[in-house]
Short mmCIF file of C-alpha atoms and ligand atoms in Angstrom, two decimals:
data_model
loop_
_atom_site.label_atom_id
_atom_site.label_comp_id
_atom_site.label_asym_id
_atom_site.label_seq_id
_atom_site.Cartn_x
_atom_site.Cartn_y
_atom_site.Cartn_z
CA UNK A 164 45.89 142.75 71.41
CA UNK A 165 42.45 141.95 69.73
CA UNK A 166 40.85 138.27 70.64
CA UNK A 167 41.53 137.76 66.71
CA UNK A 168 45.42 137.52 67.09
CA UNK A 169 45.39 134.90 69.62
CA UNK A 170 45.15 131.85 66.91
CA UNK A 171 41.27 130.55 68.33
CA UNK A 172 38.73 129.74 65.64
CA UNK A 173 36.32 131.74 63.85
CA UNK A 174 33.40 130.06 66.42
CA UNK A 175 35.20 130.36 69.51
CA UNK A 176 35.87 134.13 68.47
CA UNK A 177 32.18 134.32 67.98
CA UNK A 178 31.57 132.71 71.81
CA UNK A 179 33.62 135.13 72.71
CA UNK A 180 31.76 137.94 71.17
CA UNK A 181 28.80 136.34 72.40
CA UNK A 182 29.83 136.64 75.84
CA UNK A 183 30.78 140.29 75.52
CA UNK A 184 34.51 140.24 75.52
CA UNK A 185 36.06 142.73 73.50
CA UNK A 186 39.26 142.19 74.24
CA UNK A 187 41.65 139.23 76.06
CA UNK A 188 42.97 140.04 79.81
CA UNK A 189 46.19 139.73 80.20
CA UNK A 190 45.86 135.89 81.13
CA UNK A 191 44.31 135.26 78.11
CA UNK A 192 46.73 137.72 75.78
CA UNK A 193 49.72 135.51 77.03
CA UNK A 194 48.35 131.62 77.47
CA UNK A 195 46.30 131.37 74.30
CA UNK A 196 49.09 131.31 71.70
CA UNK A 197 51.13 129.02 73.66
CA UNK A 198 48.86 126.65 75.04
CA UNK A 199 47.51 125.98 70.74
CA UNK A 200 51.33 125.44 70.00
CA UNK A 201 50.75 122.22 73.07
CA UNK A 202 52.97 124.03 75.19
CA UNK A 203 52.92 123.39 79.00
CA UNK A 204 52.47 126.72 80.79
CA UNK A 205 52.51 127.83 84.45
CA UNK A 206 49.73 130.59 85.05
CA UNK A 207 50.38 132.59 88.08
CA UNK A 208 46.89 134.39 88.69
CA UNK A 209 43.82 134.39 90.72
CA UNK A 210 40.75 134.17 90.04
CA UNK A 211 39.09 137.11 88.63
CA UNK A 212 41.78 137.19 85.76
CA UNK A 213 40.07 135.33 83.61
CA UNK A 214 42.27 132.65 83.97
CA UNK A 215 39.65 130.27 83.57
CA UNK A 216 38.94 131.20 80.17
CA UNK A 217 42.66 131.34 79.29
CA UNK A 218 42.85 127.22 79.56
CA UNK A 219 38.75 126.64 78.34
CA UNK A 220 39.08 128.65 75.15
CA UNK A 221 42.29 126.97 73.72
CA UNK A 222 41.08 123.54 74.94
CA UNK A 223 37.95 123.73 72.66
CA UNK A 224 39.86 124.13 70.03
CA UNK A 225 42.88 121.55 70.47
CA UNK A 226 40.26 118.82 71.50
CA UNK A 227 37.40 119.96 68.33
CA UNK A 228 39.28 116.77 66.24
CA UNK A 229 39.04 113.38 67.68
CA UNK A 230 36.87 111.18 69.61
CA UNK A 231 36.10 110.22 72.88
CA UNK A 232 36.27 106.72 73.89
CA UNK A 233 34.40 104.65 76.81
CA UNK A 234 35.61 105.53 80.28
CA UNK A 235 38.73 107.07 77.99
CA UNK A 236 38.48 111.31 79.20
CA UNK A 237 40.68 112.65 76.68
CA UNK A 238 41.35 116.00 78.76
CA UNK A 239 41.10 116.15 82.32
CA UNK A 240 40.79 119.67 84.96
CA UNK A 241 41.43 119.23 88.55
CA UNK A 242 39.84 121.83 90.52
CA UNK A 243 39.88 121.74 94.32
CA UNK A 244 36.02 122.10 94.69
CA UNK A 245 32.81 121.66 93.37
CA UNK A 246 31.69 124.97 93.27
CA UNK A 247 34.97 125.96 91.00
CA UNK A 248 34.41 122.73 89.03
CA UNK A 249 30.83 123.84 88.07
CA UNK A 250 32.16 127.44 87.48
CA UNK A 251 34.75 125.44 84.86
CA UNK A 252 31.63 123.35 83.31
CA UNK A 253 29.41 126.48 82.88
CA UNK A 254 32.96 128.28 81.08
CA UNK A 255 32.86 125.24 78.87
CA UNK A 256 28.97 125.65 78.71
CA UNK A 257 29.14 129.43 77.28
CA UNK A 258 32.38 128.90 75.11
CA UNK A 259 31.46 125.37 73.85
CA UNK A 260 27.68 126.22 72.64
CA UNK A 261 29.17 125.66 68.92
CA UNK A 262 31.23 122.34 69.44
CA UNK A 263 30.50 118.91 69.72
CA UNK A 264 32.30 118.22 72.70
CA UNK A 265 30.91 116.08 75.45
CA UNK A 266 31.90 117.18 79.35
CA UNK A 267 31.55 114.96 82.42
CA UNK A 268 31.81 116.82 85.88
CA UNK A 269 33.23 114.36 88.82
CA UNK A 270 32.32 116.04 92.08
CA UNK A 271 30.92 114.45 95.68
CA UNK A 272 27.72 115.14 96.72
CA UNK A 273 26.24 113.55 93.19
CA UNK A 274 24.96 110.61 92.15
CA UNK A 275 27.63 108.17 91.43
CA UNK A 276 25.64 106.33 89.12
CA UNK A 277 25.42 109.31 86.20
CA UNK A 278 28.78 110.30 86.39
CA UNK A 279 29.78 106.48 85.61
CA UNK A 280 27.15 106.61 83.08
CA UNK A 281 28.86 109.64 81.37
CA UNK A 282 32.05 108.38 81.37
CA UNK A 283 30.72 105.15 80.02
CA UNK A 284 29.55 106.94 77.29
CA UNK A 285 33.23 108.80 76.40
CA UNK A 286 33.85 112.38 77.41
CA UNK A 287 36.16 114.79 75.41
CA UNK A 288 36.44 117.06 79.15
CA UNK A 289 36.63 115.64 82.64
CA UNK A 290 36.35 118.16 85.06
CA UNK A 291 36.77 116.48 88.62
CA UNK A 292 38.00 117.15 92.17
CA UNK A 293 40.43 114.98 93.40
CA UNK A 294 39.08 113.17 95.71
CA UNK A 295 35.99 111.58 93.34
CA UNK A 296 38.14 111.22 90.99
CA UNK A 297 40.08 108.89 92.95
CA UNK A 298 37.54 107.25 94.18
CA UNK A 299 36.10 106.11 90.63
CA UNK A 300 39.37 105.48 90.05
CA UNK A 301 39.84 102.97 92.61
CA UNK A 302 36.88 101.45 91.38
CA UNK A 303 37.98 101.06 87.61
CA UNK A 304 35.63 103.43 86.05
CA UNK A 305 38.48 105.29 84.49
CA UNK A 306 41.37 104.77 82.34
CA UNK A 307 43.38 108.13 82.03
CA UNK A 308 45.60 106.64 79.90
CA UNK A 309 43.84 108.50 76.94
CA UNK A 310 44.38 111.51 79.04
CA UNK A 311 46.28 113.86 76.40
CA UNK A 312 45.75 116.99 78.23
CA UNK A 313 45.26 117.84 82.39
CA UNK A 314 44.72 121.21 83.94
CA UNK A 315 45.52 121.11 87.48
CA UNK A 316 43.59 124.78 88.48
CA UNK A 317 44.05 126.22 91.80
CA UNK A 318 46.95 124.90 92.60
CA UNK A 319 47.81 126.42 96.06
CA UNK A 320 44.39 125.41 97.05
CA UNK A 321 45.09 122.17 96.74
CA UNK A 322 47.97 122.35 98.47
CA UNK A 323 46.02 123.78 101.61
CA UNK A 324 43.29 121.24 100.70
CA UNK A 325 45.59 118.45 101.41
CA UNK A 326 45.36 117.33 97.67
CA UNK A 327 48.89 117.13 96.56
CA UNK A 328 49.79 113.58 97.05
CA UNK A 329 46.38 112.67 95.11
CA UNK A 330 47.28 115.12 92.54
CA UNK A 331 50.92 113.23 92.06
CA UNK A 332 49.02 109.99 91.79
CA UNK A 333 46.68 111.49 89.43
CA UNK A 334 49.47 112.76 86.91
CA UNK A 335 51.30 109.24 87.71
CA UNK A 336 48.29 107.65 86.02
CA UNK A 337 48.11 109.79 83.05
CA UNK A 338 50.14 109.07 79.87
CA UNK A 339 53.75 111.09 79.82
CA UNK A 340 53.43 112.68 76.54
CA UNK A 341 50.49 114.96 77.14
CA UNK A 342 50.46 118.87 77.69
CA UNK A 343 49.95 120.44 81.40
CA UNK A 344 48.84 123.37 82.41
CA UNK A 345 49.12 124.24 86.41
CA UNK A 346 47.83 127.19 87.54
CA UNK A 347 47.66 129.10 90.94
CA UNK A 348 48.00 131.86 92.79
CA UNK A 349 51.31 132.03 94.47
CA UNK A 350 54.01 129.64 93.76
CA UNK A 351 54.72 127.80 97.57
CA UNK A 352 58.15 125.38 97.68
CA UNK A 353 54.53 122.19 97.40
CA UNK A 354 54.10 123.81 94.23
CA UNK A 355 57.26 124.14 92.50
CA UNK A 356 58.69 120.67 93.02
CA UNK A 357 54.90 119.56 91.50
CA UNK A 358 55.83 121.68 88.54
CA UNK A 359 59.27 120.57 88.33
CA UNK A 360 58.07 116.93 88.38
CA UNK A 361 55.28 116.75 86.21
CA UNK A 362 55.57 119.43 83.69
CA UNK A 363 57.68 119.84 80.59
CA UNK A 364 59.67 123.01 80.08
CA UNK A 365 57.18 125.03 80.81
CA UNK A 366 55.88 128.89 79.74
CA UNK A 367 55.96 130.53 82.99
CA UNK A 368 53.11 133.47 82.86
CA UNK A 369 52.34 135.93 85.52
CA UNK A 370 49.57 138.26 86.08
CA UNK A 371 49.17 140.76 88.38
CA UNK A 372 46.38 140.23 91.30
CA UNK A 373 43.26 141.19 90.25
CA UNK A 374 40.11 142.95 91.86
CA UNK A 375 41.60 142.78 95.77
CA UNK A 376 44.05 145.15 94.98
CA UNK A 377 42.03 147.08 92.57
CA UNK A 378 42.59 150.18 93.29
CA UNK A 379 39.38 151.39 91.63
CA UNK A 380 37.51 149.65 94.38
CA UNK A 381 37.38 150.89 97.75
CA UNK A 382 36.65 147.96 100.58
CA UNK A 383 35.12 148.92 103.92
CA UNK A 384 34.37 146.09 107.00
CA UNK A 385 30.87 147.41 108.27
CA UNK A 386 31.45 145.57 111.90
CA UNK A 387 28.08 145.24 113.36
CA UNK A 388 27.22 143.48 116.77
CA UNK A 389 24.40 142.01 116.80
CA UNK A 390 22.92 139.03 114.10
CA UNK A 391 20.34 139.64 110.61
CA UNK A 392 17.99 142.34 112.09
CA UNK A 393 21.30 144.94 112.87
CA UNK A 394 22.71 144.18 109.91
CA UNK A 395 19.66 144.76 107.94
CA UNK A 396 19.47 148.47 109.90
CA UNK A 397 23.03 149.26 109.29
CA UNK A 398 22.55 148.21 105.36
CA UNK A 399 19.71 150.47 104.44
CA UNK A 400 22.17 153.35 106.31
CA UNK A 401 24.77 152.59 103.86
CA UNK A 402 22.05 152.20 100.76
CA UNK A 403 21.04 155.75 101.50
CA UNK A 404 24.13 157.17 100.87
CA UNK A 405 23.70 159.40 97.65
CA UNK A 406 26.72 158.10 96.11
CA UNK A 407 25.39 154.76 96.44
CA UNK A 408 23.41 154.79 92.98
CA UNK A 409 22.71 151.44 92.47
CA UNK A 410 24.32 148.00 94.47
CA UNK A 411 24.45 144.14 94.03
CA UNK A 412 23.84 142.82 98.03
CA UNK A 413 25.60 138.79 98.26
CA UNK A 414 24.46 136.86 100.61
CA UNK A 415 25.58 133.44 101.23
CA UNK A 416 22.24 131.82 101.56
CA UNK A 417 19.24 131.75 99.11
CA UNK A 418 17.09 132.35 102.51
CA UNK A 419 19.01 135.33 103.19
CA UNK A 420 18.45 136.42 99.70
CA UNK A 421 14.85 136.07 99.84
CA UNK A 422 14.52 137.34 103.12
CA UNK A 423 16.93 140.44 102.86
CA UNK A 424 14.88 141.37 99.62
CA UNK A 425 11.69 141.44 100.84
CA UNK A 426 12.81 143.61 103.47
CA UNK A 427 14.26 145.82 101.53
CA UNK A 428 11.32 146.68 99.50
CA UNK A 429 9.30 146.84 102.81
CA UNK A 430 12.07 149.84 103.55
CA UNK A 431 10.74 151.15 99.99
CA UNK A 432 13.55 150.51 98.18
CA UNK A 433 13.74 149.16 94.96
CA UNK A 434 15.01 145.80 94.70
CA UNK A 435 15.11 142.60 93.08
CA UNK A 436 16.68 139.40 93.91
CA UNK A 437 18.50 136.56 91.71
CA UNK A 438 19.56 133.10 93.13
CA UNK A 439 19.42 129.32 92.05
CA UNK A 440 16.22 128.28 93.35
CA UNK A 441 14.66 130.46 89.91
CA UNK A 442 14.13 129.52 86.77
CA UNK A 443 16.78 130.85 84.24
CA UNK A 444 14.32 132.90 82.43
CA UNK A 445 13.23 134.60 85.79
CA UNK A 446 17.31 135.36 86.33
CA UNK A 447 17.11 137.09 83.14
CA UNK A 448 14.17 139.07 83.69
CA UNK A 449 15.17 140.53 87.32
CA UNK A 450 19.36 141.13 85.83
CA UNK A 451 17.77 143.38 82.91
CA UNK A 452 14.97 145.14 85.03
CA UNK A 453 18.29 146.13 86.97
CA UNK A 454 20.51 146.57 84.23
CA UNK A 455 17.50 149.23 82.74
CA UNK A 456 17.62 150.70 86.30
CA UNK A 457 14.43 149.84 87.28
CA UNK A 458 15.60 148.28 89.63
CA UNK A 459 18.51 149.62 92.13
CA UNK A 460 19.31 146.90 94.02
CA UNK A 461 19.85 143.44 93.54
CA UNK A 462 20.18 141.09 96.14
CA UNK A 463 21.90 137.92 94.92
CA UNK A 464 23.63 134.42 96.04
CA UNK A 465 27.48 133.48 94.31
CA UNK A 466 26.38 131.43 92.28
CA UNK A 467 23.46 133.26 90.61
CA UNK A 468 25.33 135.98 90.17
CA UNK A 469 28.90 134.36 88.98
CA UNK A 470 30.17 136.08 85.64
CA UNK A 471 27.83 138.90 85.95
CA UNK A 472 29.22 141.68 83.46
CA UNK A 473 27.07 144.62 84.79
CA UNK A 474 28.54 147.98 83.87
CA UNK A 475 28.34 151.02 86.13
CA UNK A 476 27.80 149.20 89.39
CA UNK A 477 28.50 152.02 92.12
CA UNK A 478 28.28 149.57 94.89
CA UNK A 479 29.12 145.71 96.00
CA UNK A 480 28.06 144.77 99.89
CA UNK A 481 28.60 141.43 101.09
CA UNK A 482 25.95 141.05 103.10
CA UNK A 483 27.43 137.86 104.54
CA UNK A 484 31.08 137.47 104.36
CA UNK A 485 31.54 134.48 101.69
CA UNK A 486 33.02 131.44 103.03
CA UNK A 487 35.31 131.10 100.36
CA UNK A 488 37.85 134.08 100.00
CA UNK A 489 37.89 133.76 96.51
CA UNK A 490 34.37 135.03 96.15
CA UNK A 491 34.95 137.58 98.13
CA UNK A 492 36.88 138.58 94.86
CA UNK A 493 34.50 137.63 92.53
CA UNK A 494 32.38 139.62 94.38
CA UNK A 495 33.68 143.02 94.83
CA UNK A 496 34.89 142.64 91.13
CA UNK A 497 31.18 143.21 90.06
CA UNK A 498 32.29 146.96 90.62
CA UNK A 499 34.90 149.28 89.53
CA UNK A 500 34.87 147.46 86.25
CA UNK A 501 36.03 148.78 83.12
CA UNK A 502 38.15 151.59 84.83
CA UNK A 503 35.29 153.02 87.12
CA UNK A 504 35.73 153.73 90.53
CA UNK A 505 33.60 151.95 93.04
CA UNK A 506 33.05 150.81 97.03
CA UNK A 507 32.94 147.28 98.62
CA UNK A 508 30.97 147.19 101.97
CA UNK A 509 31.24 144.04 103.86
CA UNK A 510 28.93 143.80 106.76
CA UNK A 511 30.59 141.56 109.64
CA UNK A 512 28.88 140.11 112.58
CA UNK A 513 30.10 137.71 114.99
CA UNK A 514 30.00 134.71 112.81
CA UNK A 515 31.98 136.72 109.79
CA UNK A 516 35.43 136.90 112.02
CA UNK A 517 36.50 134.02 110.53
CA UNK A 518 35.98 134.30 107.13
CA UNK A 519 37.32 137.79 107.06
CA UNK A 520 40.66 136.32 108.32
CA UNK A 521 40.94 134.08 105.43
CA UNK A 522 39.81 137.02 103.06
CA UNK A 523 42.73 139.09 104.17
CA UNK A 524 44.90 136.17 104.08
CA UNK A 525 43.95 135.47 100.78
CA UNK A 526 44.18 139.14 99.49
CA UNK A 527 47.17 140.00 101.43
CA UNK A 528 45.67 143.39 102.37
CA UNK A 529 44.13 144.57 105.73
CA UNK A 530 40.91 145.65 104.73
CA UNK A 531 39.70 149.13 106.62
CA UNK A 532 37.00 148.87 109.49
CA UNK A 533 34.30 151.73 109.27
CA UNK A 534 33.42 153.56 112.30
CA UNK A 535 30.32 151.91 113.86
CA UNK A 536 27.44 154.79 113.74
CA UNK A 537 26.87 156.67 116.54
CA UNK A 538 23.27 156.35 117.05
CA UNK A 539 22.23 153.84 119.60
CA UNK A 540 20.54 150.79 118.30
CA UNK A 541 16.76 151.23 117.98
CA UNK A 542 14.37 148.75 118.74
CA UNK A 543 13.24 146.90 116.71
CA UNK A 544 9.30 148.24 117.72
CA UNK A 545 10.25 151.41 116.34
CA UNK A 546 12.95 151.06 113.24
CA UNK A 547 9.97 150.30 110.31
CA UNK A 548 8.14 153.03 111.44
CA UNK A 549 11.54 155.91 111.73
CA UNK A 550 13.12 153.94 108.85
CA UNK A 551 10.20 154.65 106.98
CA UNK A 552 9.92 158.10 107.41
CA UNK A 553 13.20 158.87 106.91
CA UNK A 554 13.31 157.41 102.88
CA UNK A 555 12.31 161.13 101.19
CA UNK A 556 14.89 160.71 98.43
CA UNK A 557 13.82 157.33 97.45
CA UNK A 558 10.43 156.31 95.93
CA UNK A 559 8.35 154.40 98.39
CA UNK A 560 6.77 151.70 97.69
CA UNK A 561 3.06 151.72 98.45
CA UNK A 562 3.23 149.26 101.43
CA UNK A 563 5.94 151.62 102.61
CA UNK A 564 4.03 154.53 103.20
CA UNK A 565 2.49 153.04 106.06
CA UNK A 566 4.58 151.68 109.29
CA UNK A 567 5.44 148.26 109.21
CA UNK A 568 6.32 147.19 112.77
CA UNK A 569 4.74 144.06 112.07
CA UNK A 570 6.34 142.87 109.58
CA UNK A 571 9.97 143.86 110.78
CA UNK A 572 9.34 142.39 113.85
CA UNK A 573 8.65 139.13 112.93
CA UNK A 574 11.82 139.12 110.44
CA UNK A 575 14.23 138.24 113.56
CA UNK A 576 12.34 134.86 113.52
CA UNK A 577 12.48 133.66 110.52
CA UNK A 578 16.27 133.94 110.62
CA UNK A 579 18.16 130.99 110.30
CA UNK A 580 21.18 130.33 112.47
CA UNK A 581 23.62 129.42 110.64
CA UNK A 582 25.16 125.87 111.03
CA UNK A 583 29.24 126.31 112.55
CA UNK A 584 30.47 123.85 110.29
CA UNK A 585 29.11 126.41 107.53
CA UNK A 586 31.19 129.63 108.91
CA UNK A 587 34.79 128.04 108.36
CA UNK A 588 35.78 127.14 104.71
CA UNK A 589 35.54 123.57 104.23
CA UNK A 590 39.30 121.57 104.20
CA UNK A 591 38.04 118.68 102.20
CA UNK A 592 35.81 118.55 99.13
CA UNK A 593 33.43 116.48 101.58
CA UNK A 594 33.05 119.47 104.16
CA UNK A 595 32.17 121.04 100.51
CA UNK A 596 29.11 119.04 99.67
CA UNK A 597 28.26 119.43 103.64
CA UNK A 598 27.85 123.41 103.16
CA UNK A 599 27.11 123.31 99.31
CA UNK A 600 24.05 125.85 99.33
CA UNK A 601 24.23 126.85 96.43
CA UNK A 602 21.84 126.29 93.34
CA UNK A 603 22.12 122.82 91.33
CA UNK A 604 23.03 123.31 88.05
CA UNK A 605 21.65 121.27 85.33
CA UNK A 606 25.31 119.76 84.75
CA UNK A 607 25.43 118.78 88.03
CA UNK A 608 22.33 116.71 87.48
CA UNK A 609 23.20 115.14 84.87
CA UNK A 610 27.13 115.17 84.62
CA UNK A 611 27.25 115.08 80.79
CA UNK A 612 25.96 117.32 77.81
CA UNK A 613 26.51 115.85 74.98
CA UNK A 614 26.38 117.65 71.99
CA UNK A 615 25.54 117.28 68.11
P1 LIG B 736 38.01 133.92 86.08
O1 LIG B 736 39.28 134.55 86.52
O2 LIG B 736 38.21 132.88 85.05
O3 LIG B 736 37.22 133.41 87.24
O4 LIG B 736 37.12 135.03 85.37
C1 LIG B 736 36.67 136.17 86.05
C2 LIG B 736 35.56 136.89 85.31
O5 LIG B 736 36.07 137.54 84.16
C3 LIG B 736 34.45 136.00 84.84
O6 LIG B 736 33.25 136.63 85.24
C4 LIG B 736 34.56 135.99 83.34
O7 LIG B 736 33.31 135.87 82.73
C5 LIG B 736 35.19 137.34 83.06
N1 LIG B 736 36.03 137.38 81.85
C6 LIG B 736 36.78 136.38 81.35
N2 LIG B 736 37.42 136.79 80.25
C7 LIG B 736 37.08 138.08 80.04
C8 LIG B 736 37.42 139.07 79.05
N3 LIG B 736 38.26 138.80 78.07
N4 LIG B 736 36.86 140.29 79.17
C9 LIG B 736 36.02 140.57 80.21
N5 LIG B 736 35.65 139.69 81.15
C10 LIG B 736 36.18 138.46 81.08
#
């Protein structure tokens, strides 16, 4: 079904063109129509769906007529955390570029002060976690009585979150004639008495799971003992692989990023790096010298590289395990796209163990260990020098034509440890803001863009 069927406007169908959509997923294809005719719908998908799309798209539209009133949100998205709220405001962002709509993000670890200034102001899209959204609340800086529509994303999340009884307050507070849209991955007993309480016979749409059980991707666990410097050795093995054509490296730090790249083209490879700390025009300029292939490898954080639509990636390694299962999806979906085949490498040390278990909770699926090597570890005195001599098949770079013991060996100390309250997803949008590394959007800044 083409994007034109779904009932969105001529400009939204143009966003969506301009983001490079050529057709709906099956999220989309099955929420759009209903959610314009103001129906309340249950979405049963993950991330990676394009669920998120499925609720922004039809929102723009529905909200395009009226006006916003002081501290009055007239729509309102719950997500569990910041770093999916922000992912919500940059949807609205990219889809919203030709509407006047105004969007305030509520999420801890801002200012207070601009957020109440937004909302002062009016906002036509709230997008808030729970807990600052209570909090304002509390203080009276919001009336959600003007509330006509609420997205409550993530669902199950919130339920592990601990959010539920601040979500039931939150649709308490909101006026009963108003369209709802829940959404999450698995429907828990929490879950289904929410929907049964707060929603109105509602459009029950399911999706199958998307890129973890993709079967177009195949996901290795590269188990290595030791901390940055072994995983660094055991990653260029894996880069030389000749299948390995060209690969997007995560990590979860923009240190790592940096560090990891620079590295890497000491090894002679050819890579580039993306992550929040540069300018957007610098993103641009390092995605399309490795979209045109001159560049093979690019080394990137989550968040720089969230919604990356890159075809013909052969390979995805998580350099880090994410923190957040979910990415891990997000992730791995930057291959096997489009029907290709492709291979996820996940490299875990010692401090990974945990966040694997939540991956393959999340998932469902055990994912496969592969066989440690069996060379003995090197030291690191000699590994520049043999690594380097062992690149024939890929161009070296000038400064890798000559050993580089020096440099390699004073990588191990510039490594950061890695704070413990960092390695275990965060329960609370607080222990969020706590391990929030990510870059700072402009949004985030500010909390409104107002438009027109
Ligand atoms: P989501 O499930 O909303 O997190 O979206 C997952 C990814 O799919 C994001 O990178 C979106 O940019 C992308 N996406 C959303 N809709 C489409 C579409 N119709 N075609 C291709 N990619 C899409």
């Amino acid at each position: 079904m083409p994007f034109a069927d779904l009932g969105l406007s001529n400009e939204l169908l143009q966003a969506v063109t301009d983001a490079g959509y050529s057709e709906p997923t099956p999220i989309q294809a099955a929420a759009i129509p209903p959610v314009l005719m103001m129906r309340d719908i249950i979405g049963i998908a993950q991330t990676g769906t394009g669920k998120t799309a499925s609720f922004v798209l039809p929102m723009i539209d529905i909200l395009a007529h009226g006006r916003s009133r002081a501290r009055m949100p007239r729509s309102l998205i719950l997500e569990p955390t910041r770093e999916l709220a922000a992912q919500v405001a940059e949807n609205f962002e990219k889809y919203g570029a030709n509407s006047n709509l105004s969007m305030a993000l509520l999420i801890g670890g801002v200012q207070m002060g601009d957020q109440i200034a937004a909302l002062e102001k009016g906002v036509d899209v709230l997008i808030a976690t729970p807990g600052r959204l209570m909090d304002l609340f509390g203080r009276g800086k919001i009336l959600l009585t003007g509330c006509s529509m609420l997205v409550i994303d993530e669902a199950d999340r919130m339920l592990d979150m601990g959010f539920i009884p601040d979500i039931e307050e939150i649709c308490t507070k909101l006026p009963k004639q108003r369209q709802t849209l829940l959404f999450s991955a698995t429907m828990p007993p929490p879950i289904k008495k929410l929907a049964d309480k707060f929603l109105d016979n509602p459009k029950r749409i399911e999706v199958a799971r998307p890129a973890s059980t993709n079967t177009n991707i195949t996901q290795w666990l590269v188990p290595v003992s030791g901390g940055g410097h072994d995983k660094r050795r055991r990653l260029r093995e894996l880069l030389e692989q000749p299948e390995v054509t060209n690969a997007i490296i995560f990590c979860n730090r923009k240190t790592t990023v940096r560090e990891l790249n620079k590295s890497l083209k000491q090894h002679g490879f050819k890579s580039g790096e993306i992550h929040g700390d540069m300018e957007q025009a610098q993103r641009i300029a390092e995605l399309d010298l490795f979209k045109d292939g001159h560049v093979t490898i690019l080394v990137a954080s989550d968040v720089a590289a969230r919604g990356l639509d890159i075809k013909g990636v052969s390979t995805v390694f998580n350099f880090d395990a994410p923190w957040h299962p979910d990415d891990y999806v997000h992730r791995i979906g930057r291959t096997g796209r489009a029907g290709a085949t492709g291979t996820a490498y996940t490299m875990v040390g010692p401090e990974d163990a945990e966040n694997i278990d939540n991956i393959e909770k999340l998932t469902g699926q055990k994912i496969a260990r592969l066989a440690a090597p069996a060379e003995p570890e090197r030291a690191p005195r000699d590994e520049a020098r043999e690594e380097s001599a062992r690149l024939p098949r890929r161009e070296r770079s000038p400064r890798a034509e000559r050993p580089q013991p020096r440099a390699e060996r004073s990588e191990p100390r510039t490594e950061r440890p890695e704070p413990r309250a960092a390695a275990r997803p965060p329960r609370r949008e607080e222990a969020v803001d706590a391990g929030w590394n990510g870059p700072v959007p402009d949004f985030l800044h500010v909390a409104l863009s107002a438009r027109g």
